[in-house]
Amino acid sequence: EAQVTQNPRYLITVTGKKLTVTCSQNMNHEYMSWYRQDPGLGLRQIYYSMNVEVTDKGDVPEGYKVSRKEKRNFPLILESPSPNQTSLYFCASSLLGTGDGYTFGSGTRLTVV
Amino acid sequence: DAKTTQPNSMESNEEEPVHLPCNHSTISGTDYIHWYRQLPSQGPEYVIHGLTSNVNNRMASLAIAEDRKSSTLILHRATLRDAAVYYCILRDGPSYNTDKLIFGTGTRLQVFP
């Protein structure tokens, strides 16, 4: 089944403890992206990647890192999480150059205390 | 960055048609118009997309204005399951250089029995 898989689904952590949220897709998509969703603010793009080793900032990249060493994986790294990064995170992927739709993961709910 | 404007909320009765509008006056010639919906506690789900001509699929229809500055997502017979937040976004189809998406806050559709 074609899908985008995020792990974990839920995570509670403490301020300053490094964490990684994984995202994997099995559709050979070039494009992958991370979003955060907060009440009243909709979906905001954090980082995106057009292909392996190619990444760029979205609208809210501060406090986050990403890497794209393999086509299928696009992990989101929080080096020193803070409470303002408590949010619902989504990963998405798509083919490029076709205008086709995006496939989203089921989300990761992160709480930083 | 191309942006879209949608009403914050709309209401419908079950089994009635629903027309969800979207304005995108700054659309460029290569932008595809995408629609997604997000059910509570789930990731966004692709609904439909188009470039210039009206499009139909099993979920909905997309009507695109002749000047492409607006579009309408049509749900032909609303069901309770269609209650969700609907997002209209623009995506540069042929681009291999950048894919910075702006989702906005979408339209919350309520469906009444």
Short mmCIF file of C-alpha atoms in Angstrom, two decimals, chain B residues 5-113:
data_model
loop_
_atom_site.label_atom_id
_atom_site.label_comp_id
_atom_site.label_asym_id
_atom_site.label_seq_id
_atom_site.Cartn_x
_atom_site.Cartn_y
_atom_site.Cartn_z
CA THR B 5 -8.49 33.00 0.18
CA GLN B 6 -11.33 30.88 1.53
CA PRO B 7 -14.29 31.54 3.83
CA ASN B 8 -13.65 30.46 7.40
CA SER B 9 -16.73 28.25 7.63
CA MET B 10 -19.73 26.96 5.73
CA GLU B 11 -22.76 24.87 6.59
CA SER B 12 -24.80 22.35 4.68
CA ASN B 13 -27.55 19.86 5.22
CA GLU B 14 -26.98 16.21 4.52
CA GLU B 15 -27.60 15.11 0.91
CA GLU B 16 -27.53 18.68 -0.39
CA PRO B 17 -24.82 19.95 -2.78
CA VAL B 18 -22.03 22.05 -1.32
CA HIS B 19 -20.02 24.65 -3.21
CA LEU B 20 -16.77 25.64 -1.50
CA PRO B 21 -15.19 28.76 -3.06
CA CYS B 22 -11.52 29.71 -3.30
CA ASN B 23 -9.96 32.90 -4.63
CA HIS B 24 -6.44 32.87 -6.03
CA SER B 25 -6.05 36.14 -7.89
CA THR B 26 -2.23 35.90 -8.05
CA ILE B 27 -2.19 32.47 -9.69
CA SER B 28 0.51 31.94 -12.31
CA GLY B 29 0.14 30.09 -15.59
CA THR B 30 1.82 26.92 -14.32
CA ASP B 31 0.07 26.70 -10.95
CA TYR B 32 -2.19 23.73 -10.37
CA ILE B 33 -5.16 24.22 -8.06
CA HIS B 34 -5.28 21.57 -5.35
CA TRP B 35 -7.95 20.74 -2.79
CA TYR B 36 -7.40 18.76 0.38
CA ARG B 37 -9.58 17.99 3.33
CA GLN B 38 -8.73 17.18 6.91
CA LEU B 39 -10.99 15.14 9.11
CA PRO B 40 -10.64 15.51 12.88
CA SER B 41 -7.45 13.92 14.23
CA GLN B 42 -6.24 12.89 10.76
CA GLY B 43 -3.72 14.10 8.23
CA PRO B 44 -4.85 16.10 5.19
CA GLU B 45 -6.33 13.96 2.43
CA TYR B 46 -6.04 14.74 -1.28
CA VAL B 47 -9.41 15.49 -2.89
CA ILE B 48 -8.86 16.79 -6.40
CA HIS B 49 -6.65 19.03 -8.52
CA GLY B 50 -6.78 20.78 -11.88
CA LEU B 51 -5.04 23.27 -14.12
CA THR B 52 -7.54 24.89 -16.48
CA SER B 53 -10.43 22.55 -17.22
CA ASN B 54 -13.10 21.39 -14.80
CA VAL B 55 -12.31 18.05 -13.20
CA ASN B 56 -14.44 15.27 -11.76
CA ASN B 57 -13.52 12.29 -9.62
CA ARG B 58 -15.33 9.96 -7.27
CA MET B 59 -15.04 12.37 -4.36
CA ALA B 60 -15.88 15.74 -5.88
CA SER B 61 -15.85 18.11 -8.84
CA LEU B 62 -13.59 21.10 -9.35
CA ALA B 63 -14.89 24.07 -11.32
CA ILE B 64 -12.19 26.52 -12.43
CA ALA B 65 -13.05 30.03 -13.56
CA GLU B 66 -12.07 30.98 -17.09
CA ASP B 67 -9.49 33.50 -15.83
CA ARG B 68 -8.31 30.94 -13.22
CA LYS B 69 -8.51 33.51 -10.44
CA SER B 70 -11.07 31.48 -8.55
CA SER B 71 -12.26 27.92 -8.24
CA THR B 72 -15.07 25.99 -6.56
CA LEU B 73 -14.98 22.56 -5.00
CA ILE B 74 -18.34 20.86 -5.44
CA LEU B 75 -19.55 18.05 -3.23
CA HIS B 76 -22.62 16.79 -5.03
CA ARG B 77 -24.40 15.25 -2.04
CA ALA B 78 -22.93 16.10 1.33
CA THR B 79 -22.76 13.37 3.95
CA LEU B 80 -21.92 13.61 7.63
CA ARG B 81 -18.53 12.12 6.76
CA ASP B 82 -17.77 15.19 4.61
CA ALA B 83 -17.61 17.41 7.69
CA ALA B 84 -13.98 18.54 7.65
CA VAL B 85 -11.66 21.46 7.01
CA TYR B 86 -11.12 21.99 3.28
CA TYR B 87 -7.92 23.58 2.00
CA CYS B 88 -7.35 25.13 -1.40
CA ILE B 89 -3.68 25.54 -2.34
CA LEU B 90 -1.64 26.29 -5.44
CA ARG B 91 1.20 24.18 -6.66
CA ASP B 92 3.65 25.07 -9.44
CA GLY B 93 3.33 22.00 -11.62
CA PRO B 94 6.53 21.87 -13.65
CA SER B 95 8.80 23.20 -10.92
CA TYR B 96 11.80 21.17 -9.89
CA ASN B 97 13.35 24.13 -8.06
CA THR B 98 10.98 25.10 -5.31
CA ASP B 99 7.81 23.79 -3.74
CA LYS B 100 7.04 26.14 -0.89
CA LEU B 101 3.38 25.60 -0.14
CA ILE B 102 1.02 27.90 1.72
CA PHE B 103 -2.01 26.16 3.19
CA GLY B 104 -3.90 28.90 4.97
CA THR B 105 -6.59 28.08 7.54
CA GLY B 106 -9.11 26.55 5.13
CA THR B 107 -12.92 26.34 5.28
CA ARG B 108 -14.55 24.39 8.08
CA LEU B 109 -17.58 22.59 6.63
CA GLN B 110 -20.36 21.56 8.98
CA VAL B 111 -22.94 19.07 7.74
CA PHE B 112 -26.26 18.75 9.55
CA PRO B 113 -28.50 15.68 9.48
#
